Coordinates of C-alpha atoms and ligand atoms in Angstrom, one line a residue:
M6 CA 16.8 -6.1 -25.6
T7 CA 17.8 -5.1 -22.1
I8 CA 20.5 -7.6 -21.4
I9 CA 23.1 -5.6 -23.4
P10 CA 23.8 -1.9 -23.0
D11 CA 21.2 0.2 -24.6
L12 CA 23.0 1.2 -27.7
S13 CA 21.1 2.3 -30.7
D14 CA 24.2 2.2 -32.9
L15 CA 24.7 -1.6 -32.5
V16 CA 22.9 -4.3 -34.4
I17 CA 22.5 -7.7 -32.7
E18 CA 23.3 -10.4 -35.2
Q19 CA 23.0 -13.5 -33.0
V20 CA 22.3 -14.6 -29.4
S21 CA 23.3 -18.0 -28.2
M22 CA 22.6 -19.4 -24.7
T23 CA 24.6 -22.2 -23.2
N24 CA 26.3 -21.8 -19.8
V25 CA 27.4 -18.5 -21.3
V26 CA 25.2 -16.0 -23.1
T27 CA 27.0 -15.0 -26.2
I28 CA 25.7 -11.9 -28.1
T29 CA 27.2 -11.1 -31.5
V30 CA 26.9 -7.5 -32.5
R31 CA 28.2 -5.1 -35.1
A32 CA 28.0 -1.3 -35.7
A33 CA 24.9 -0.1 -37.3
S34 CA 26.5 2.7 -39.2
P35 CA 28.2 1.9 -42.6
T36 CA 30.8 4.5 -41.8
A37 CA 33.2 5.4 -38.9
P38 CA 35.2 8.6 -38.0
C39 CA 39.0 8.4 -37.9
P40 CA 40.1 8.8 -34.2
C41 CA 43.0 11.1 -35.4
C42 CA 41.5 13.5 -37.8
G43 CA 37.8 12.9 -37.4
T44 CA 37.2 12.3 -41.1
I45 CA 34.3 10.0 -41.8
S46 CA 35.4 6.9 -43.8
K47 CA 33.5 4.2 -45.6
R48 CA 36.3 2.3 -47.1
I49 CA 36.7 -0.9 -45.2
Q50 CA 40.2 -2.4 -45.1
S51 CA 39.5 -5.6 -43.1
R52 CA 37.4 -7.1 -40.2
Y53 CA 38.1 -8.9 -37.0
T54 CA 36.2 -9.8 -33.9
R55 CA 36.8 -8.6 -30.4
T56 CA 35.2 -10.3 -27.3
L57 CA 34.1 -8.2 -24.4
R58 CA 32.8 -9.3 -21.0
D59 CA 29.6 -7.6 -19.9
L60 CA 27.4 -7.7 -16.8
P61 CA 26.0 -11.2 -16.2
A62 CA 22.5 -12.0 -17.2
S63 CA 20.5 -14.0 -14.7
G64 CA 23.6 -15.4 -13.2
R65 CA 25.1 -16.3 -16.5
P66 CA 28.3 -14.7 -17.8
V67 CA 27.7 -12.5 -20.9
H68 CA 30.2 -12.3 -23.7
L69 CA 29.8 -9.7 -26.4
V70 CA 31.4 -10.7 -29.7
V71 CA 31.9 -7.5 -31.6
H72 CA 32.6 -7.5 -35.3
V73 CA 35.0 -4.7 -35.7
R74 CA 35.9 -3.1 -39.1
R75 CA 39.2 -1.5 -40.0
F76 CA 38.9 1.5 -42.3
F77 CA 41.3 3.4 -44.5
C78 CA 41.5 7.0 -43.4
Q79 CA 40.4 9.1 -46.4
E80 CA 42.2 12.2 -45.4
S81 CA 45.5 12.1 -47.2
S82 CA 47.4 14.3 -44.8
C83 CA 46.4 12.2 -41.7
V84 CA 49.2 10.2 -40.0
R85 CA 46.8 7.3 -39.6
K86 CA 46.4 5.3 -42.7
I87 CA 44.2 2.6 -41.2
F88 CA 42.1 2.7 -38.1
A89 CA 39.7 0.4 -36.2
E90 CA 36.3 1.6 -35.5
R91 CA 35.6 2.5 -31.8
F92 CA 32.6 2.0 -29.5
P93 CA 33.0 4.8 -27.0
A94 CA 29.7 4.2 -25.2
L95 CA 30.5 0.5 -24.9
T96 CA 34.2 0.3 -23.9
L97 CA 37.6 1.7 -24.3
P98 CA 40.2 0.5 -26.9
R99 CA 42.1 -2.6 -25.9
V100 CA 40.0 -3.2 -22.8
K101 CA 38.2 -6.6 -22.4
F102 CA 35.4 -5.4 -20.2
T103 CA 32.4 -3.1 -21.0
L104 CA 32.3 0.2 -19.2
R105 CA 29.3 -0.8 -17.1
L106 CA 31.1 -4.0 -16.0
Q107 CA 34.1 -1.9 -15.0
E108 CA 31.9 0.4 -13.1
A109 CA 30.3 -2.5 -11.2
L110 CA 33.7 -4.0 -10.4
R111 CA 34.9 -0.6 -9.2
E112 CA 31.9 -0.4 -6.8
M113 CA 32.7 -3.9 -5.6
G114 CA 36.2 -2.8 -5.0
F115 CA 35.2 0.3 -3.0
E116 CA 32.9 -1.8 -0.8
Q117 CA 34.8 -5.0 -0.5
G118 CA 38.4 -4.5 -1.6
G119 CA 40.2 -6.5 -4.2
E120 CA 40.3 -10.0 -2.7
A121 CA 36.8 -10.1 -1.3
G122 CA 35.4 -8.2 -4.3
A123 CA 36.9 -10.7 -6.7
R124 CA 35.6 -13.6 -4.5
L125 CA 32.1 -12.1 -4.5
G126 CA 32.3 -11.4 -8.2
K127 CA 33.2 -15.0 -9.0
K128 CA 30.0 -16.2 -7.2
L129 CA 27.9 -13.7 -9.1
S130 CA 29.5 -14.5 -12.5
Y131 CA 31.4 -11.2 -12.6
P132 CA 34.9 -11.7 -14.0
G133 CA 37.8 -9.6 -12.7
S134 CA 40.9 -10.5 -10.7
P135 CA 41.8 -8.8 -7.4
D136 CA 44.4 -6.8 -9.2
T137 CA 42.0 -5.6 -11.9
I138 CA 39.5 -4.5 -9.2
L139 CA 42.2 -2.6 -7.3
R140 CA 43.4 -1.0 -10.4
L141 CA 39.9 0.2 -11.1
V142 CA 39.5 1.6 -7.6
K143 CA 42.9 3.4 -7.8
G144 CA 41.9 4.9 -11.2
A145 CA 38.6 6.4 -9.8
E146 CA 38.4 10.1 -9.5
L147 CA 38.5 11.5 -5.9
P148 CA 35.9 14.1 -4.9
P149 CA 37.1 17.6 -5.7
A150 CA 39.1 19.3 -2.9
S151 CA 36.9 21.5 -0.7
A152 CA 37.6 24.4 1.6
P153 CA 36.3 23.0 4.8
R154 CA 35.4 25.3 7.7
V155 CA 34.7 22.9 10.5
V156 CA 36.6 19.7 10.7
G157 CA 37.0 16.7 13.0
L158 CA 40.1 14.7 13.6
D159 CA 40.2 11.1 14.8
D160 CA 42.9 8.5 14.8
W161 CA 42.7 4.8 13.8
S162 CA 45.2 2.0 14.2
W163 CA 47.1 1.1 11.1
K164 CA 49.2 -1.6 12.6
R165 CA 48.5 -3.4 15.9
R166 CA 48.4 -0.2 17.9
L167 CA 51.9 0.6 16.9
R168 CA 51.1 3.0 14.1
Y169 CA 48.1 5.3 13.9
G170 CA 46.7 7.1 11.0
T171 CA 44.4 10.2 11.0
L172 CA 41.0 10.6 9.5
I173 CA 39.7 14.1 8.8
C174 CA 36.0 14.8 8.2
D175 CA 34.1 17.9 7.2
L176 CA 31.7 18.2 10.1
E177 CA 29.3 20.4 8.1
S178 CA 28.9 17.9 5.2
H179 CA 29.7 14.9 7.4
H180 CA 32.0 13.6 4.6
P181 CA 35.5 12.3 5.1
I182 CA 37.9 14.6 3.3
D183 CA 41.3 13.1 3.9
V184 CA 43.2 10.2 5.3
L185 CA 46.7 10.9 6.7
A186 CA 49.4 8.2 7.1
D187 CA 50.0 9.0 10.8
R188 CA 49.0 11.4 13.6
A189 CA 52.4 13.1 14.0
V190 CA 52.5 16.8 14.6
E191 CA 54.4 17.5 11.4
T192 CA 51.9 15.6 9.2
V193 CA 48.8 17.0 10.7
S194 CA 50.0 20.6 10.9
A195 CA 51.1 20.4 7.3
W196 CA 47.6 19.4 6.3
F197 CA 46.2 22.4 8.2
Q198 CA 48.7 24.7 6.5
K199 CA 47.3 23.6 3.1
H200 CA 43.7 24.2 4.4
P201 CA 43.7 27.7 5.7
S202 CA 39.8 27.8 5.5
V203 CA 39.5 25.8 8.7
E204 CA 37.9 27.8 11.5
I205 CA 37.0 25.1 14.0
V206 CA 38.6 21.8 14.8
S207 CA 37.1 19.0 16.9
R208 CA 39.6 16.5 18.2
D209 CA 40.2 13.9 20.9
R210 CA 42.2 14.7 24.1
S211 CA 45.6 13.8 22.6
S212 CA 48.3 16.4 23.0
Q213 CA 49.7 15.6 19.6
Y214 CA 46.6 16.8 17.8
A215 CA 46.5 19.8 20.1
A216 CA 50.1 20.7 19.2
A217 CA 49.4 20.1 15.4
I218 CA 46.4 22.4 15.4
K219 CA 48.3 25.2 17.3
K220 CA 51.1 24.9 14.8
G221 CA 49.2 24.5 11.5
A222 CA 45.9 26.3 12.2
P223 CA 46.6 28.9 14.9
Q224 CA 43.5 30.7 13.7
A225 CA 41.2 27.8 14.5
I226 CA 39.1 27.2 17.7
E227 CA 39.9 23.9 19.2
V228 CA 37.0 21.8 20.5
A229 CA 37.6 18.8 22.8
D230 CA 35.2 16.2 21.6
R231 CA 32.4 15.7 24.1
W232 CA 32.4 12.0 23.6
H233 CA 36.0 11.7 24.6
V234 CA 35.5 14.0 27.6
G235 CA 32.5 11.9 28.7
K236 CA 34.5 8.7 28.3
N237 CA 37.2 10.1 30.6
L238 CA 34.5 11.0 33.1
A239 CA 33.1 7.4 33.0
E240 CA 36.6 6.0 33.5
S241 CA 37.0 8.1 36.6
V242 CA 33.6 6.9 37.9
Q243 CA 34.6 3.3 37.3
T244 CA 37.9 3.6 39.0
L245 CA 36.2 5.2 42.0
L246 CA 33.5 2.5 42.2
A247 CA 36.1 -0.3 42.0
R248 CA 38.1 1.3 44.7
C249 CA 35.1 1.7 46.9
R250 CA 33.6 -1.8 46.3
A251 CA 34.4 -3.0 49.9
E252 CA 33.1 0.2 51.4
I253 CA 29.8 -0.1 49.4
R254 CA 29.3 -3.8 50.2
H255 CA 30.2 -3.6 53.9
A256 CA 28.0 -0.6 54.5
L257 CA 25.1 -2.8 53.4
Q258 CA 26.1 -5.7 55.6
V259 CA 26.8 -3.5 58.6
Q260 CA 23.8 -4.9 60.6
V261 CA 24.9 -8.5 60.0
I262 CA 28.7 -8.2 60.7
P263 CA 29.4 -5.0 62.6
E264 CA 33.0 -6.0 63.4
Q265 CA 34.0 -6.1 59.7
E266 CA 36.2 -3.2 58.8
P267 CA 37.2 -2.3 55.3
E268 CA 40.7 -1.4 56.4
E269 CA 42.7 -3.7 54.3
T270 CA 42.2 -2.1 50.9
E271 CA 42.9 1.3 52.3
S272 CA 46.2 0.3 53.8
V273 CA 47.2 -1.4 50.6
L274 CA 46.4 1.8 48.7
E275 CA 48.8 3.7 51.0
E276 CA 51.6 1.2 50.7
E277 CA 51.3 1.0 47.0
K278 CA 52.0 4.6 46.3
R279 CA 55.0 4.2 44.0
P280 CA 55.9 6.5 41.2
A281 CA 53.9 5.6 38.2
R282 CA 54.0 6.5 34.5
S283 CA 50.5 7.8 34.6
R284 CA 48.6 8.7 37.6
R285 CA 45.3 7.8 36.1
E286 CA 46.5 4.4 35.0
E287 CA 47.9 3.7 38.4
Q288 CA 44.7 4.7 40.1
A289 CA 42.7 2.5 37.8
R290 CA 45.0 -0.5 38.4
L291 CA 44.8 -0.1 42.2
A292 CA 41.1 0.2 42.0
R293 CA 40.8 -3.0 40.0
R294 CA 43.0 -4.7 42.6
A295 CA 40.8 -3.4 45.4
Q296 CA 37.7 -4.7 43.7
K297 CA 39.3 -8.1 43.1
L298 CA 40.5 -8.2 46.7
D299 CA 37.0 -7.5 48.0
R300 CA 35.5 -10.2 45.7
Y301 CA 38.1 -12.6 47.1
Q302 CA 37.1 -11.9 50.7
Q303 CA 33.5 -12.4 49.7
V304 CA 34.4 -15.8 48.2
L305 CA 35.9 -16.8 51.5
E306 CA 32.9 -15.6 53.5
L307 CA 30.5 -17.6 51.3
R308 CA 32.7 -20.6 51.4
D309 CA 32.5 -20.6 55.2
Q310 CA 28.8 -20.6 54.9
G311 CA 29.1 -23.9 53.1
L312 CA 28.3 -22.7 49.5
T313 CA 29.7 -24.5 46.6
A314 CA 32.1 -22.8 44.2
A315 CA 29.4 -22.7 41.5
D316 CA 26.8 -21.1 43.9
I317 CA 29.4 -18.6 45.1
G318 CA 30.2 -17.8 41.5
S319 CA 26.6 -17.2 40.4
R320 CA 25.9 -15.1 43.5
I321 CA 28.9 -12.8 43.1
G322 CA 28.7 -12.7 39.3
I323 CA 32.0 -14.4 38.5
S324 CA 32.6 -17.9 37.0
G325 CA 32.6 -21.0 39.2
R326 CA 36.0 -21.9 37.8
T327 CA 37.5 -18.6 39.0
V328 CA 36.1 -19.3 42.5
Q329 CA 37.7 -22.7 42.5
R330 CA 41.0 -21.3 41.3
W331 CA 41.0 -18.7 44.0
L332 CA 40.2 -21.2 46.8
A333 CA 42.8 -23.6 45.5
H334 CA 45.4 -20.8 45.6
G335 CA 45.0 -20.4 49.3
S336 CA 45.8 -16.7 49.5
F337 CA 44.8 -13.6 47.5
P338 CA 45.7 -14.2 43.9
E339 CA 47.7 -11.1 43.0
A340 CA 47.9 -10.3 39.3
R341 CA 51.2 -11.4 38.2
R342 CA 53.3 -10.9 35.1
R343 CA 52.3 -13.7 32.8
R344 CA 54.9 -16.3 32.3
R345 CA 56.1 -16.2 28.8
R346 CA 57.1 -19.2 26.8
P347 CA 60.6 -19.1 25.3
S348 CA 60.3 -17.4 22.0
L349 CA 62.4 -17.3 18.8
I350 CA 62.8 -13.6 19.4
D351 CA 64.6 -14.0 22.8
P352 CA 68.1 -14.0 21.4
Y353 CA 67.4 -10.6 19.7
E354 CA 65.8 -9.1 22.8
R355 CA 68.7 -6.7 23.4
Y356 CA 68.8 -5.6 19.8
V357 CA 65.0 -5.0 19.7
L358 CA 65.1 -3.1 23.0
Q359 CA 67.9 -0.9 21.8
W360 CA 66.1 -0.3 18.6
W361 CA 63.0 0.7 20.5
Q362 CA 64.8 3.0 22.9
E363 CA 66.3 4.8 20.0
G364 CA 62.8 5.8 19.1
N365 CA 62.3 3.5 16.1
R366 CA 58.8 2.4 15.4
N367 CA 58.9 1.0 11.8
G368 CA 58.0 -2.7 12.4
L369 CA 58.7 -3.7 8.8
Q370 CA 62.3 -2.4 9.0
L371 CA 62.9 -4.1 12.3
Y372 CA 61.5 -7.4 10.8
R373 CA 63.9 -7.1 7.9
A374 CA 66.8 -6.4 10.2
L375 CA 66.0 -9.3 12.4
R376 CA 65.7 -11.7 9.4
A377 CA 69.1 -10.5 8.2
Q378 CA 70.5 -11.5 11.6
G379 CA 68.9 -14.9 11.3
Y380 CA 65.6 -14.5 13.1
K381 CA 63.3 -17.4 12.1
G382 CA 60.1 -16.3 13.8
S383 CA 57.1 -14.7 12.3
S384 CA 56.5 -11.0 12.0
K385 CA 53.3 -11.6 14.1
A386 CA 55.5 -12.8 17.0
M387 CA 57.7 -9.8 16.6
Y388 CA 54.7 -7.4 16.8
R389 CA 53.4 -9.2 19.9
Y390 CA 56.8 -8.6 21.5
L391 CA 56.7 -5.0 20.5
E392 CA 53.3 -4.5 22.0
R393 CA 54.7 -5.6 25.4
L394 CA 57.3 -2.8 25.0
R395 CA 54.5 -0.4 24.4
T396 CA 52.5 -1.3 27.5
P397 CA 55.1 -2.5 30.0
Q398 CA 53.8 -4.9 32.7
R399 CA 54.3 -3.7 36.2
P400 CA 56.5 -5.8 38.4
P401 CA 54.6 -8.0 40.8
L402 CA 53.4 -6.2 43.9
G403 CA 55.9 -6.3 46.7
V404 CA 53.1 -6.6 49.2
T405 CA 51.4 -9.8 50.1
P406 CA 48.2 -9.0 52.0
S407 CA 47.7 -10.8 55.3
Q408 CA 45.3 -13.7 55.3
P409 CA 41.9 -12.1 55.2
Q410 CA 39.8 -12.5 58.3
R411 CA 37.0 -14.9 58.0
P412 CA 33.8 -13.6 59.7
K413 CA 32.3 -16.4 61.7
S414 CA 28.8 -15.0 61.4
I415 CA 26.4 -16.9 59.2
L416 CA 24.6 -15.1 56.4
A417 CA 21.5 -16.9 55.6
S418 CA 20.4 -15.2 52.5
P419 CA 22.2 -13.3 49.8
A420 CA 23.3 -9.8 50.9
P421 CA 22.3 -6.8 48.7
L422 CA 24.8 -5.9 45.9
E423 CA 26.6 -9.2 46.4
N424 CA 27.4 -9.2 42.7
F425 CA 28.5 -5.5 42.6
S426 CA 30.6 -4.8 39.6
A427 CA 32.2 -1.4 39.1
Q428 CA 31.9 -1.6 35.4
R429 CA 28.1 -2.3 35.5
A430 CA 27.6 0.3 38.2
T431 CA 29.3 2.9 36.1
W432 CA 26.6 2.6 33.6
L433 CA 24.0 3.3 36.3
F434 CA 26.0 6.3 37.3
V435 CA 26.2 7.9 33.8
C436 CA 22.7 7.0 32.6
Q437 CA 19.9 9.5 32.6
P438 CA 17.8 8.6 35.7
D439 CA 14.7 8.1 33.5
E440 CA 16.5 5.5 31.4
L441 CA 16.8 3.1 34.4
D442 CA 14.2 0.5 35.3
E443 CA 13.0 0.0 38.9
T444 CA 15.6 -2.6 39.8
Q445 CA 18.4 -0.5 38.4
H446 CA 17.1 2.5 40.2
H447 CA 17.0 0.6 43.5
E448 CA 20.5 -0.7 43.0
L449 CA 21.8 2.8 42.3
T450 CA 20.1 4.2 45.4
L451 CA 21.7 1.4 47.5
I452 CA 25.1 2.2 46.2
R453 CA 24.7 6.0 46.8
Q454 CA 23.4 5.4 50.3
A455 CA 26.2 2.9 51.1
S456 CA 29.2 5.1 50.3
P457 CA 29.6 8.8 50.7
S458 CA 32.3 8.7 48.0
A459 CA 29.9 7.1 45.6
E460 CA 27.3 9.7 46.5
A461 CA 29.7 12.6 45.9
A462 CA 30.9 11.0 42.6
Y463 CA 27.3 10.6 41.5
R464 CA 26.5 14.3 42.1
L465 CA 29.7 15.4 40.3
A466 CA 29.2 13.1 37.4
H467 CA 25.6 14.2 36.9
A468 CA 26.5 17.9 37.1
F469 CA 29.1 17.4 34.4
L470 CA 26.9 15.3 32.2
Q471 CA 24.2 18.0 32.4
M472 CA 26.8 20.6 31.2
M473 CA 27.5 18.3 28.3
R474 CA 23.9 17.8 27.4
E475 CA 22.8 21.4 27.8
H476 CA 26.0 23.1 26.5
T477 CA 26.3 25.1 29.7
G478 CA 30.1 25.4 29.6
H479 CA 30.0 28.6 31.7
Q480 CA 29.5 26.5 34.8
L481 CA 32.8 24.6 34.2
D482 CA 34.8 26.7 36.6
V483 CA 32.4 26.1 39.5
W484 CA 32.4 22.4 38.7
L485 CA 36.1 22.2 38.6
S486 CA 36.5 23.8 42.0
E487 CA 33.9 21.4 43.4
A488 CA 35.8 18.5 42.0
E489 CA 39.1 19.7 43.3
A490 CA 37.6 20.1 46.7
S491 CA 35.9 16.7 46.7
H492 CA 38.7 14.6 48.2
L493 CA 37.9 12.1 45.5
P494 CA 41.3 11.4 43.9
E495 CA 39.7 10.1 40.7
F496 CA 37.8 13.3 40.1
Q497 CA 40.8 15.4 41.1
S498 CA 42.8 13.7 38.3
F499 CA 40.0 14.2 35.9
A500 CA 39.8 17.9 36.8
K501 CA 43.5 18.3 36.5
G502 CA 43.3 16.8 33.0
I503 CA 40.6 19.4 32.0
Q504 CA 42.6 22.3 33.4
Q505 CA 45.5 21.3 31.1
D506 CA 43.2 21.5 28.1
K507 CA 40.6 23.9 29.4
A508 CA 39.9 26.1 26.4
A509 CA 39.1 23.2 24.2
V510 CA 37.0 21.4 26.8
L511 CA 35.1 24.6 27.4
A512 CA 34.5 24.9 23.6
G513 CA 33.3 21.3 23.6
L514 CA 30.8 22.1 26.3
T515 CA 29.6 25.2 24.6
L516 CA 29.7 24.7 20.8
P517 CA 27.5 22.3 18.9
W518 CA 30.4 20.5 17.2
S519 CA 31.6 17.1 18.1
N520 CA 33.3 14.1 16.5
G521 CA 30.0 12.2 16.4
P522 CA 29.9 12.2 12.6
L523 CA 33.4 10.7 12.4
E524 CA 32.5 7.5 14.3
G525 CA 30.8 5.8 11.4
H526 CA 33.6 6.8 9.1
V527 CA 36.3 5.5 11.4
N528 CA 34.5 2.2 11.7
R529 CA 34.1 2.0 7.9
L530 CA 37.8 2.8 7.5
K531 CA 38.7 0.0 9.9
L532 CA 36.6 -2.4 7.9
L533 CA 38.1 -1.3 4.6
K534 CA 41.6 -1.7 6.1
R535 CA 40.8 -5.2 7.2
S536 CA 39.3 -6.2 3.9
M537 CA 42.5 -5.2 2.1
Y538 CA 44.7 -7.6 4.1
G539 CA 48.3 -6.6 3.4
R540 CA 47.4 -4.4 0.5
A541 CA 46.2 -1.4 2.6
K542 CA 48.7 1.1 1.2
L543 CA 47.6 4.7 1.9
P544 CA 46.7 5.9 -1.6
L545 CA 44.3 3.0 -2.1
L546 CA 42.8 3.2 1.4
R547 CA 42.4 6.9 0.8
A548 CA 40.6 6.3 -2.5
R549 CA 38.2 3.9 -0.9
V550 CA 37.5 6.1 2.2
L551 CA 36.9 9.2 0.2
H552 CA 34.8 7.5 -2.4
V553 CA 31.3 8.7 -1.7
D554 CA 28.8 6.3 -3.2
G555 CA 25.2 7.0 -4.2
S556 CA 23.8 4.8 -1.4
A557 CA 25.4 7.0 1.3
Q558 CA 23.3 9.9 0.2
P559 CA 19.6 10.0 1.2
S560 CA 17.5 9.0 -1.8
H561 CA 14.4 10.9 -2.9
A562 CA 12.3 8.1 -1.4
D563 CA 14.0 8.5 2.0
L564 CA 13.5 12.2 1.9
R565 CA 9.8 11.8 1.1
A566 CA 9.4 9.3 3.9
A567 CA 11.2 11.7 6.3
G568 CA 9.1 14.7 5.2
Ligands
ZN610 ZN1 42.5 10.2 -40.1

């Protein structure tokens, strides 16, 4: 009989099958030990039945009806006069589920969370409310504390990019070892003070983590994660390519329209030098604008050749509707602050701004305070408003570019790189050359030939990527002086950022450690958080993240296949 737990001390008295499988069982032994004193008793006082839910059988719910006996304790000094017999291999006292059903529900909880776990369970005939499942997850034992030597830190967004938590992984075992409520210096450094075994820490480029490590683990070597460094490099390349779009495109058209000069974007760049919160952000914004301006000029050129909006769109690689909108606009469509509809939060704007400027970031508290003042909007609308405070929109540009000149020359066929996009070209720039096909290779060559800036950027990017791949960090100083001497503002900023965090970047380019193993865990954490809706309180999230299930380990079959 495999549909009930394999228990030799139970006797099956009856099995009935309707929509529910009901199995009636009793203990095989005529006696039972007293749970207090352990004395074996055979004097029965009374009987009752207890119904337990068990794992479903072929999609049908299984009910175990257990005949339970009450015994007199035969030890006269025992405080228990009467006791009910127990079934420790089957379940715990006063619990309505068998142990193996509880185990299954707990696994569902770890994978799916309470709500989704209960929904899935219902479909598969597993009983268990969301609360029951969450209680089982919370009650699970966490893996024993370890003394990690090499750890990686990464952050993840708790709440709409307003609050961030920290995930810590053991980079030797690749297991998550802790989840912290935020990424503040105090929190993270306190964790390190409790884990003095740490020798090496891999982290992103944030100054908060750097400060926390210096404070809590001054003994540790900091490693700037290679992926994050590479991402910054790619961002620099993309900004440069967007800035140079006109230069690249016009160089390839030079035989057709020699009088065309890419002056306009340059002059705009000069005029637009206003103090910015972050130099990198400002560079990227201006580069995006330059790319868009060049696309706009291209639209006008092609329109003058008699092309339809749809044709123009498909040749340039933007939508026909965008082309129509631009042409209807009549002049270069500057990015503008989006007009906002009146919102229920408007009357509280001053209050919210003051609250924000005082350094408060607890959205829930703000929401409660606003409600108390009569705010009738949703918390979602409030968070949307807060997000705008976090990333302030720049005021509209004060400069309106002059009407672009329309070249009168007729271009019969599509020009090379008409649909140039900085984002796509960045990929050509950071890929290994042997990963590119012939067309991509051709495109890359054209870009490099067209623009000396692009060519210089390509050489610098590849030298850096090579250091990353080959762990040849000793070349970093040479590379930095080349970048600084390059006259490419994007690479000068990138080099400056590295100078400020040089020891860690050097370690990242030299040591084998990186945050690679964290990536999967951060994604899993995000999924877990989402699956818990509003219930994602830290202890529960932590229990689910740190739970290491059997399936995460390589099985023997996997190992055999690999070997
Ligand atoms: Zn007893």
